[in-house]
Structure formats: structure tokens, C-alpha cells
């Protein structure tokens, strides 16, 4: 599906004026979103074959021997090491876990973390080996937070007249809605290079400087709405979990890493049916590195792509004038509209003109 325009609802706050002045687009984190299922991938532990269980067993042994969240942890659980060296015992456990997993999947079509913990506990018959489920779960949660909850998103909509969207995302119709022009579903961003230092010019009372600006376009993804939120398969993502400190993985710089980023992009552009009214498109930034501060998640759009601003039914007149002044001083002509009800809960727009002189 190709669209030429996209809309972004914004609430009324002091941040709104700063966003308009600096042409900012903010990428939100998992914890900042209003849907707890959004930007979060649940892990399904269904194994397609016994080879997958071998990786699971390796993962279990590591979780029982080391605390990866604590760099000072050097404890060794000798009973698990001895078990792992015994091929016969390992194969028996692998067979049991695979049999129980297959049986559960046929019944429930999914195997979540608590399910696999129960299966592992039931599959270990060695009295000398104690499975610490809390350590296993802690390690799963650590990897989930690092790889599956550390990406960022900024959201748009196909429509500018959705009554609920104005209520939820534009301060109960007191905020605004931005209209942007797209190019083949791509959204433009503006990035300034660092200014070259010049001590001589700096000491002059008035001096002219140059800063290079880069414009790049990035794809927006249309959100799909399904009955159930999709998940990732633990064994399919094993190369990510196994190579968590690999700089190529963290920087997504090698081709083998791209398929995992693409898979998460598709997963993060899927929401449940209850959100279908939003008609959402989104830009997604997959991040496998350390979590970023808010100021590192702010991008800037070139003013040329902003084509209109829509004021809500309850947007104060002084806010409209202040926003008009910000845009007027950028020497970029855009259209301004104000919302009104057509006698029902349907929103219509009419042209708005500033009555102040600037």
C-alpha cells in the first residue's frame, strides 16, 4: 500500500513547542508505550527437532553455573558440569524435553517460559542435579530486556479525523495533528554534521560558520492487526543470544544479523485487533546495544516535508498563534486548519488564519 501523506497526533504541552521549533521526532521505548504488548517479543520454546534441545541444554547449564547479570559471578556448579559431560544422561534429558514439548505444543500451540521450566524440571531425574528455575528465568529476562525490549518506535496514522485518536493522543482535542508528505512510504530525516572547530573565527565578534546537513529517507511500516500478538522462537534466535557481545551483532553491521532485525521489525509492526482503529504506520529502530537516553532517540525532520497543521476542537487560540509564529519564522508556507464537529462525533476541518501580525 502506497500513501502520500501521514499524520502525527501530538498532545498539548511545553514539549510541543520545542518539538516544532527544532523539528523533532521522538522515538519511544517499550516502557513509554501505552500497550504492554507493544515493542515486546514473547519467546516461544517450541523445538522443531532434537538438535534445538541441545542448544537449550547448553543454555540451561550456563544459567545454572553463572550469573551473567553480575560480572563478578564466577561460581561453578560442578553437578551440572558433570551432567553435561555425560552424553548418555544428556541424550536422555534431551529426549524427555523434546517429547514433553511436542506433546504440550500439540495441545496449546505454544510453550512459554513457565511451561519450559516445568518441562525441564520434570525431565531431570538425577538427584544430584538441582535445577534452579529462578536462575533460568532471570537469564531469559535479561536477554529479553537486552534484545527484545530495547528497540524504539515513533508512530503515525493514515487519518487526521479520528475522534478517539484526538482524545487519546492530542490532549482531549486540545493538541494538534501534523501532516507530513511522504515519498514512496519513506519519511525524511535531517542530520547535521558536527561543526568544524575554528579558534580564529570563534574569537571574532561576528563570524560566519558552515555546518553540513544530511537528508536521509527511512521506510515506514504499515501496522498489521491480528487476533494474537506474534512471538519469536527461542531456538531460531539462538545465534543472537549466543553472540550477545559480538560487535557485528550489536551494530547490526554484518549480513547474518540483518534477518533478526527484519524479523523484529515485522513483529513490532504487528498489534492486536483492538488497536485497529488507529490505522497506524510506524518507524522502528532496532537496537541491540545498550539502551539509549531520550536525547539519543530524537531525530529531526526537514521543514520541507511538513505540509499542514490541524488544531483540535479545544486548542486554545493563544496556542494556535504561538504555533503559527514558530512556523512563520521558519519561512516555510504550510496550511493551518481547525477542527469542528458536524453535528455528530465526526470531525471536519476548515482553514484557520492567524489574526496576529508577525
Short mmCIF file of N, CA, C and O in Angstrom, two decimals, residues 24-133:
data_model
loop_
_atom_site.label_atom_id
_atom_site.label_comp_id
_atom_site.label_asym_id
_atom_site.label_seq_id
_atom_site.Cartn_x
_atom_site.Cartn_y
_atom_site.Cartn_z
N UNK A 24 11.43 18.11 15.74
CA UNK A 24 11.82 16.86 16.37
C UNK A 24 10.79 15.75 16.19
O UNK A 24 9.59 15.99 16.22
N UNK A 25 11.30 14.55 16.02
CA UNK A 25 10.51 13.32 16.04
C UNK A 25 11.12 12.42 17.11
O UNK A 25 12.30 12.07 17.04
N UNK A 26 10.32 12.07 18.10
CA UNK A 26 10.83 11.30 19.24
C UNK A 26 10.51 9.82 19.08
O UNK A 26 9.39 9.45 18.74
N UNK A 27 11.51 8.98 19.32
CA UNK A 27 11.33 7.53 19.27
C UNK A 27 11.18 7.01 20.70
O UNK A 27 12.09 7.14 21.52
N UNK A 28 10.02 6.43 20.98
CA UNK A 28 9.69 5.98 22.34
C UNK A 28 10.23 4.58 22.61
O UNK A 28 10.38 3.76 21.69
N UNK A 29 10.46 4.31 23.88
CA UNK A 29 10.92 2.99 24.31
C UNK A 29 9.72 2.13 24.71
O UNK A 29 8.59 2.62 24.82
N UNK A 30 9.99 0.86 24.98
CA UNK A 30 8.94 -0.07 25.38
C UNK A 30 8.16 0.44 26.58
O UNK A 30 6.93 0.39 26.62
N UNK A 31 8.87 0.95 27.58
CA UNK A 31 8.23 1.35 28.83
C UNK A 31 7.39 2.61 28.69
O UNK A 31 6.57 2.92 29.55
N UNK A 32 7.55 3.35 27.59
CA UNK A 32 6.81 4.60 27.39
C UNK A 32 5.53 4.41 26.59
O UNK A 32 4.75 5.36 26.45
N UNK A 33 5.30 3.23 26.07
CA UNK A 33 4.13 2.98 25.25
C UNK A 33 2.93 2.59 26.11
O UNK A 33 3.08 2.09 27.22
N UNK A 34 1.72 2.82 25.57
CA UNK A 34 0.51 2.55 26.35
C UNK A 34 -0.04 1.14 26.17
O UNK A 34 -1.05 0.79 26.76
N UNK A 35 0.63 0.34 25.33
CA UNK A 35 0.23 -1.05 25.13
C UNK A 35 1.34 -1.95 25.66
O UNK A 35 2.44 -1.97 25.11
N UNK A 36 1.09 -2.72 26.73
CA UNK A 36 2.15 -3.57 27.32
C UNK A 36 2.64 -4.67 26.38
O UNK A 36 3.69 -5.26 26.63
N UNK A 37 1.87 -4.96 25.32
CA UNK A 37 2.30 -5.96 24.35
C UNK A 37 3.11 -5.36 23.22
O UNK A 37 3.70 -6.09 22.41
N UNK A 38 3.16 -4.05 23.16
CA UNK A 38 3.82 -3.36 22.05
C UNK A 38 5.33 -3.32 22.25
O UNK A 38 5.82 -3.14 23.37
N UNK A 39 6.07 -3.48 21.14
CA UNK A 39 7.53 -3.39 21.15
C UNK A 39 8.15 -4.40 22.11
O UNK A 39 9.15 -4.14 22.76
N UNK A 40 7.51 -5.54 22.20
CA UNK A 40 7.97 -6.59 23.12
C UNK A 40 7.68 -7.93 22.47
O UNK A 40 6.56 -8.18 22.01
N UNK A 41 8.70 -8.78 22.42
CA UNK A 41 8.53 -10.08 21.78
C UNK A 41 8.52 -11.18 22.83
O UNK A 41 9.50 -11.37 23.55
N UNK A 42 7.41 -11.90 22.93
CA UNK A 42 7.37 -13.08 23.81
C UNK A 42 8.14 -14.21 23.14
O UNK A 42 8.23 -14.29 21.91
N UNK A 43 8.68 -15.08 23.96
CA UNK A 43 9.52 -16.18 23.46
C UNK A 43 8.75 -17.50 23.54
O UNK A 43 8.27 -17.88 24.60
N UNK A 44 8.66 -18.16 22.38
CA UNK A 44 8.05 -19.48 22.30
C UNK A 44 9.17 -20.53 22.29
O UNK A 44 10.10 -20.43 21.49
N UNK A 45 9.10 -21.52 23.16
CA UNK A 45 10.16 -22.51 23.31
C UNK A 45 9.86 -23.82 22.57
O UNK A 45 10.43 -24.85 22.90
N UNK A 46 9.00 -23.76 21.57
CA UNK A 46 8.70 -24.99 20.83
C UNK A 46 9.91 -25.39 19.97
O UNK A 46 10.36 -24.62 19.14
N UNK A 47 10.44 -26.61 20.14
CA UNK A 47 11.59 -27.07 19.34
C UNK A 47 11.12 -27.82 18.10
O UNK A 47 10.28 -28.71 18.18
N UNK A 48 11.69 -27.49 16.97
CA UNK A 48 11.30 -28.20 15.74
C UNK A 48 11.97 -29.57 15.65
O UNK A 48 11.51 -30.44 14.91
N UNK A 49 13.07 -29.74 16.34
CA UNK A 49 13.77 -31.03 16.32
C UNK A 49 14.63 -31.16 17.58
O UNK A 49 14.74 -30.21 18.37
N UNK A 50 15.25 -32.34 17.75
CA UNK A 50 16.05 -32.58 18.95
C UNK A 50 17.34 -31.76 18.96
O UNK A 50 17.90 -31.50 20.04
N UNK A 51 17.83 -31.39 17.78
CA UNK A 51 19.04 -30.57 17.73
C UNK A 51 18.83 -29.26 18.47
O UNK A 51 19.75 -28.73 19.09
N UNK A 52 17.63 -28.72 18.39
CA UNK A 52 17.34 -27.47 19.08
C UNK A 52 17.47 -27.63 20.59
O UNK A 52 17.94 -26.73 21.29
N UNK A 53 17.06 -28.81 21.10
CA UNK A 53 17.12 -29.05 22.54
C UNK A 53 18.57 -29.08 23.03
O UNK A 53 18.84 -28.75 24.19
N UNK A 54 19.50 -29.46 22.15
CA UNK A 54 20.91 -29.45 22.55
C UNK A 54 21.34 -28.04 22.92
O UNK A 54 22.10 -27.85 23.88
N UNK A 55 20.88 -27.04 22.14
CA UNK A 55 21.22 -25.65 22.50
C UNK A 55 20.54 -25.27 23.81
O UNK A 55 21.14 -24.60 24.66
N UNK A 56 19.29 -25.72 23.99
CA UNK A 56 18.58 -25.40 25.23
C UNK A 56 19.34 -25.97 26.44
O UNK A 56 19.50 -25.28 27.46
N UNK A 57 19.84 -27.20 26.31
CA UNK A 57 20.58 -27.81 27.41
C UNK A 57 21.85 -27.02 27.71
O UNK A 57 22.20 -26.80 28.88
N UNK A 58 22.53 -26.60 26.67
CA UNK A 58 23.72 -25.77 26.85
C UNK A 58 23.36 -24.47 27.57
O UNK A 58 24.09 -24.01 28.47
N UNK A 59 22.24 -23.88 27.18
CA UNK A 59 21.77 -22.64 27.80
C UNK A 59 21.43 -22.88 29.27
O UNK A 59 21.75 -22.04 30.13
N UNK A 60 20.80 -24.01 29.57
CA UNK A 60 20.43 -24.34 30.94
C UNK A 60 21.68 -24.45 31.81
O UNK A 60 21.75 -23.88 32.91
N UNK A 61 22.69 -25.16 31.31
CA UNK A 61 23.92 -25.35 32.09
C UNK A 61 24.56 -24.01 32.40
O UNK A 61 24.99 -23.74 33.53
N UNK A 62 24.62 -23.11 31.41
CA UNK A 62 25.20 -21.79 31.64
C UNK A 62 24.41 -21.02 32.69
O UNK A 62 24.98 -20.34 33.54
N UNK A 63 23.08 -21.11 32.60
CA UNK A 63 22.25 -20.37 33.56
C UNK A 63 22.39 -20.90 34.99
O UNK A 63 22.17 -20.17 35.95
N UNK A 64 22.75 -22.18 35.11
CA UNK A 64 22.89 -22.78 36.42
C UNK A 64 24.29 -22.56 37.01
O UNK A 64 24.50 -22.67 38.22
N UNK A 65 25.25 -22.26 36.13
CA UNK A 65 26.64 -22.13 36.58
C UNK A 65 27.11 -20.69 36.76
O UNK A 65 28.03 -20.43 37.53
N UNK A 66 26.50 -19.76 36.04
CA UNK A 66 26.96 -18.38 36.08
C UNK A 66 25.78 -17.43 36.22
O UNK A 66 24.68 -17.71 35.72
N UNK A 67 26.03 -16.30 36.84
CA UNK A 67 25.05 -15.21 36.89
C UNK A 67 25.55 -14.14 35.94
O UNK A 67 26.43 -13.35 36.26
N UNK A 68 25.01 -14.13 34.70
CA UNK A 68 25.52 -13.24 33.66
C UNK A 68 25.18 -11.78 33.93
O UNK A 68 25.74 -10.89 33.30
N UNK A 69 24.24 -11.53 34.81
CA UNK A 69 23.91 -10.13 35.14
C UNK A 69 24.91 -9.55 36.13
O UNK A 69 24.94 -8.35 36.37
N UNK A 70 25.76 -10.43 36.71
CA UNK A 70 26.77 -9.99 37.68
C UNK A 70 28.15 -10.37 37.15
O UNK A 70 28.53 -11.55 37.18
N UNK A 71 28.93 -9.39 36.64
CA UNK A 71 30.25 -9.70 36.06
C UNK A 71 31.20 -10.36 37.05
O UNK A 71 32.15 -11.03 36.66
N UNK A 72 30.97 -10.18 38.36
CA UNK A 72 31.86 -10.74 39.37
C UNK A 72 31.51 -12.19 39.70
O UNK A 72 32.20 -12.84 40.49
N UNK A 73 30.43 -12.68 39.10
CA UNK A 73 29.99 -14.05 39.41
C UNK A 73 30.89 -15.06 38.69
O UNK A 73 30.96 -15.09 37.47
N UNK A 74 31.57 -15.89 39.46
CA UNK A 74 32.46 -16.90 38.89
C UNK A 74 32.14 -18.29 39.43
O UNK A 74 32.92 -19.22 39.30
N UNK A 75 30.98 -18.41 40.04
CA UNK A 75 30.63 -19.69 40.67
C UNK A 75 30.43 -20.81 39.66
O UNK A 75 29.89 -20.60 38.59
N UNK A 76 30.91 -21.99 39.99
CA UNK A 76 30.77 -23.15 39.13
C UNK A 76 29.91 -24.20 39.84
O UNK A 76 30.19 -24.58 40.98
N UNK A 77 28.86 -24.65 39.17
CA UNK A 77 28.02 -25.70 39.70
C UNK A 77 28.54 -27.03 39.13
O UNK A 77 28.25 -27.39 37.99
N UNK A 78 29.32 -27.74 39.94
CA UNK A 78 30.02 -28.93 39.45
C UNK A 78 29.07 -30.04 39.03
O UNK A 78 29.35 -30.80 38.09
N UNK A 79 27.93 -30.15 39.69
CA UNK A 79 26.99 -31.23 39.35
C UNK A 79 26.46 -31.06 37.93
O UNK A 79 26.28 -32.05 37.20
N UNK A 80 26.23 -29.81 37.50
CA UNK A 80 25.75 -29.56 36.14
C UNK A 80 26.88 -29.79 35.13
O UNK A 80 26.62 -30.27 34.02
N UNK A 81 28.10 -29.44 35.49
CA UNK A 81 29.23 -29.67 34.59
C UNK A 81 29.41 -31.18 34.36
O UNK A 81 29.60 -31.64 33.23
N UNK A 82 29.31 -31.93 35.43
CA UNK A 82 29.45 -33.39 35.31
C UNK A 82 28.32 -33.98 34.46
O UNK A 82 28.54 -34.87 33.66
N UNK A 83 27.13 -33.47 34.67
CA UNK A 83 25.99 -33.94 33.86
C UNK A 83 26.23 -33.65 32.38
O UNK A 83 26.00 -34.50 31.53
N UNK A 84 26.73 -32.46 32.10
CA UNK A 84 26.91 -32.05 30.70
C UNK A 84 27.99 -32.87 30.02
O UNK A 84 27.98 -33.03 28.79
N UNK A 85 28.92 -33.41 30.79
CA UNK A 85 29.98 -34.25 30.23
C UNK A 85 29.49 -35.66 29.94
O UNK A 85 30.15 -36.42 29.21
N UNK A 86 28.36 -36.04 30.51
CA UNK A 86 27.83 -37.40 30.36
C UNK A 86 26.84 -37.44 29.19
O UNK A 86 25.69 -37.02 29.31
N UNK A 87 27.29 -37.96 28.05
CA UNK A 87 26.46 -37.96 26.83
C UNK A 87 25.18 -38.76 27.01
O UNK A 87 24.12 -38.37 26.51
N UNK A 88 25.28 -39.87 27.72
CA UNK A 88 24.09 -40.71 27.90
C UNK A 88 23.00 -39.97 28.68
O UNK A 88 21.83 -39.98 28.29
N UNK A 89 23.40 -39.33 29.78
CA UNK A 89 22.43 -38.59 30.58
C UNK A 89 21.87 -37.41 29.80
O UNK A 89 20.66 -37.11 29.86
N UNK A 90 22.74 -36.73 29.05
CA UNK A 90 22.29 -35.58 28.26
C UNK A 90 21.27 -36.00 27.22
O UNK A 90 20.24 -35.34 27.03
N UNK A 91 21.54 -37.09 26.53
CA UNK A 91 20.61 -37.56 25.50
C UNK A 91 19.27 -37.96 26.10
O UNK A 91 18.21 -37.76 25.48
N UNK A 92 19.31 -38.53 27.28
CA UNK A 92 18.06 -38.91 27.96
C UNK A 92 17.23 -37.66 28.27
O UNK A 92 16.00 -37.64 28.06
N UNK A 93 17.88 -36.62 28.79
CA UNK A 93 17.18 -35.37 29.10
C UNK A 93 16.65 -34.72 27.84
O UNK A 93 15.51 -34.23 27.80
N UNK A 94 17.46 -34.73 26.78
CA UNK A 94 17.03 -34.15 25.50
C UNK A 94 15.79 -34.85 24.98
O UNK A 94 14.82 -34.22 24.53
N UNK A 95 15.81 -36.18 25.04
CA UNK A 95 14.64 -36.95 24.56
C UNK A 95 13.39 -36.60 25.37
O UNK A 95 12.30 -36.43 24.81
N UNK A 96 13.54 -36.49 26.69
CA UNK A 96 12.41 -36.19 27.55
C UNK A 96 11.85 -34.79 27.28
O UNK A 96 10.64 -34.59 27.19
N UNK A 97 12.75 -33.83 27.19
CA UNK A 97 12.29 -32.45 26.95
C UNK A 97 11.59 -32.35 25.59
O UNK A 97 10.53 -31.71 25.46
N UNK A 98 12.15 -33.01 24.58
CA UNK A 98 11.54 -32.96 23.25
C UNK A 98 10.17 -33.63 23.25
O UNK A 98 9.21 -33.10 22.66
N UNK A 99 10.06 -34.77 23.91
CA UNK A 99 8.78 -35.50 23.95
C UNK A 99 7.71 -34.67 24.68
O UNK A 99 6.59 -34.52 24.18
N UNK A 100 8.06 -34.13 25.83
CA UNK A 100 7.10 -33.34 26.59
C UNK A 100 6.74 -32.04 25.87
O UNK A 100 5.58 -31.58 25.90
N UNK A 101 7.71 -31.41 25.21
CA UNK A 101 7.45 -30.16 24.48
C UNK A 101 6.52 -30.40 23.31
O UNK A 101 5.58 -29.63 23.06
N UNK A 102 6.76 -31.47 22.58
CA UNK A 102 5.91 -31.80 21.44
C UNK A 102 4.48 -32.06 21.88
O UNK A 102 3.52 -31.61 21.24
N UNK A 103 4.35 -32.78 22.97
CA UNK A 103 3.00 -33.09 23.50
C UNK A 103 2.27 -31.82 23.91
O UNK A 103 1.08 -31.65 23.59
N UNK A 104 2.95 -30.93 24.60
CA UNK A 104 2.31 -29.69 25.05
C UNK A 104 1.97 -28.79 23.86
O UNK A 104 0.89 -28.19 23.83
N UNK A 105 2.85 -28.74 22.86
CA UNK A 105 2.60 -27.88 21.70
C UNK A 105 1.38 -28.37 20.92
O UNK A 105 0.60 -27.55 20.41
N UNK A 106 1.21 -29.66 20.81
CA UNK A 106 0.05 -30.21 20.10
C UNK A 106 -1.25 -29.80 20.79
O UNK A 106 -2.29 -29.66 20.15
N UNK A 107 -1.17 -29.57 22.10
CA UNK A 107 -2.36 -29.20 22.86
C UNK A 107 -2.58 -27.69 22.90
O UNK A 107 -3.69 -27.21 22.70
N UNK A 108 -1.51 -26.92 23.13
CA UNK A 108 -1.65 -25.47 23.35
C UNK A 108 -1.10 -24.60 22.23
O UNK A 108 -1.31 -23.38 22.21
N UNK A 109 -0.32 -25.19 21.31
CA UNK A 109 0.30 -24.49 20.18
C UNK A 109 1.31 -23.43 20.61
O UNK A 109 1.66 -22.54 19.83
N UNK A 110 1.76 -23.48 21.83
CA UNK A 110 2.79 -22.56 22.30
C UNK A 110 3.42 -23.12 23.58
O UNK A 110 2.77 -23.86 24.32
N UNK A 111 4.68 -22.77 23.80
CA UNK A 111 5.38 -23.18 25.01
C UNK A 111 6.08 -21.94 25.56
O UNK A 111 7.08 -21.48 25.00
N UNK A 112 5.53 -21.39 26.63
CA UNK A 112 6.08 -20.16 27.19
C UNK A 112 7.12 -20.49 28.25
O UNK A 112 7.38 -21.66 28.54
N UNK A 113 7.70 -19.48 28.84
CA UNK A 113 8.82 -19.66 29.76
C UNK A 113 8.44 -20.55 30.95
O UNK A 113 9.18 -21.48 31.31
N UNK A 114 7.30 -20.29 31.57
CA UNK A 114 6.88 -21.11 32.71
C UNK A 114 6.64 -22.56 32.29
O UNK A 114 6.88 -23.49 33.08
N UNK A 115 6.18 -22.74 31.04
CA UNK A 115 5.94 -24.10 30.54
C UNK A 115 7.26 -24.86 30.41
O UNK A 115 7.37 -26.03 30.82
N UNK A 116 8.26 -24.23 29.79
CA UNK A 116 9.53 -24.93 29.57
C UNK A 116 10.24 -25.18 30.89
O UNK A 116 10.94 -26.20 31.05
N UNK A 117 10.06 -24.31 31.87
CA UNK A 117 10.66 -24.53 33.20
C UNK A 117 10.07 -25.79 33.83
O UNK A 117 10.80 -26.62 34.39
N UNK A 118 8.76 -25.96 33.71
CA UNK A 118 8.11 -27.16 34.26
C UNK A 118 8.58 -28.41 33.53
O UNK A 118 8.83 -29.45 34.15
N UNK A 119 8.72 -28.30 32.21
CA UNK A 119 9.17 -29.44 31.41
C UNK A 119 10.60 -29.83 31.79
O UNK A 119 10.93 -31.02 31.94
N UNK A 120 11.48 -28.83 31.93
CA UNK A 120 12.87 -29.10 32.30
C UNK A 120 12.93 -29.78 33.68
O UNK A 120 13.64 -30.77 33.88
N UNK A 121 12.18 -29.23 34.62
CA UNK A 121 12.18 -29.79 35.98
C UNK A 121 11.73 -31.24 35.98
O UNK A 121 12.30 -32.08 36.70
N UNK A 122 10.72 -31.56 35.17
CA UNK A 122 10.19 -32.93 35.12
C UNK A 122 11.11 -33.89 34.35
O UNK A 122 10.98 -35.10 34.48
N UNK A 123 12.03 -33.33 33.56
CA UNK A 123 12.87 -34.17 32.69
C UNK A 123 14.21 -34.54 33.31
O UNK A 123 14.94 -35.37 32.77
N UNK A 124 14.55 -33.91 34.42
CA UNK A 124 15.83 -34.18 35.07
C UNK A 124 15.60 -35.15 36.22
O UNK A 124 14.97 -34.83 37.24
N UNK A 125 16.14 -36.36 36.07
CA UNK A 125 15.92 -37.42 37.06
C UNK A 125 17.12 -37.65 37.97
O UNK A 125 17.08 -38.51 38.84
N UNK A 126 18.17 -36.91 37.75
CA UNK A 126 19.38 -37.07 38.56
C UNK A 126 19.21 -36.33 39.89
O UNK A 126 19.05 -35.10 39.92
N UNK A 127 19.25 -37.06 41.00
CA UNK A 127 19.04 -36.45 42.32
C UNK A 127 20.16 -35.48 42.69
O UNK A 127 19.97 -34.60 43.53
N UNK A 128 21.32 -35.66 42.08
CA UNK A 128 22.46 -34.80 42.41
C UNK A 128 22.43 -33.47 41.67
O UNK A 128 23.24 -32.58 41.94
N UNK A 129 21.52 -33.36 40.72
CA UNK A 129 21.44 -32.14 39.91
C UNK A 129 20.16 -31.39 40.26
O UNK A 129 19.06 -31.92 40.12
N UNK A 130 20.33 -30.18 40.73
CA UNK A 130 19.18 -29.34 41.11
C UNK A 130 19.01 -28.23 40.08
O UNK A 130 19.94 -27.47 39.81
N UNK A 131 17.82 -28.18 39.51
CA UNK A 131 17.52 -27.14 38.52
C UNK A 131 16.96 -25.91 39.23
O UNK A 131 15.89 -25.96 39.83
N UNK A 132 17.71 -24.81 39.16
CA UNK A 132 17.29 -23.55 39.78
C UNK A 132 16.48 -22.77 38.74
O UNK A 132 17.04 -22.08 37.88
N UNK A 133 15.17 -22.90 38.82
CA UNK A 133 14.30 -22.25 37.82
C UNK A 133 14.40 -20.73 37.86
O UNK A 133 14.24 -20.07 36.84
#
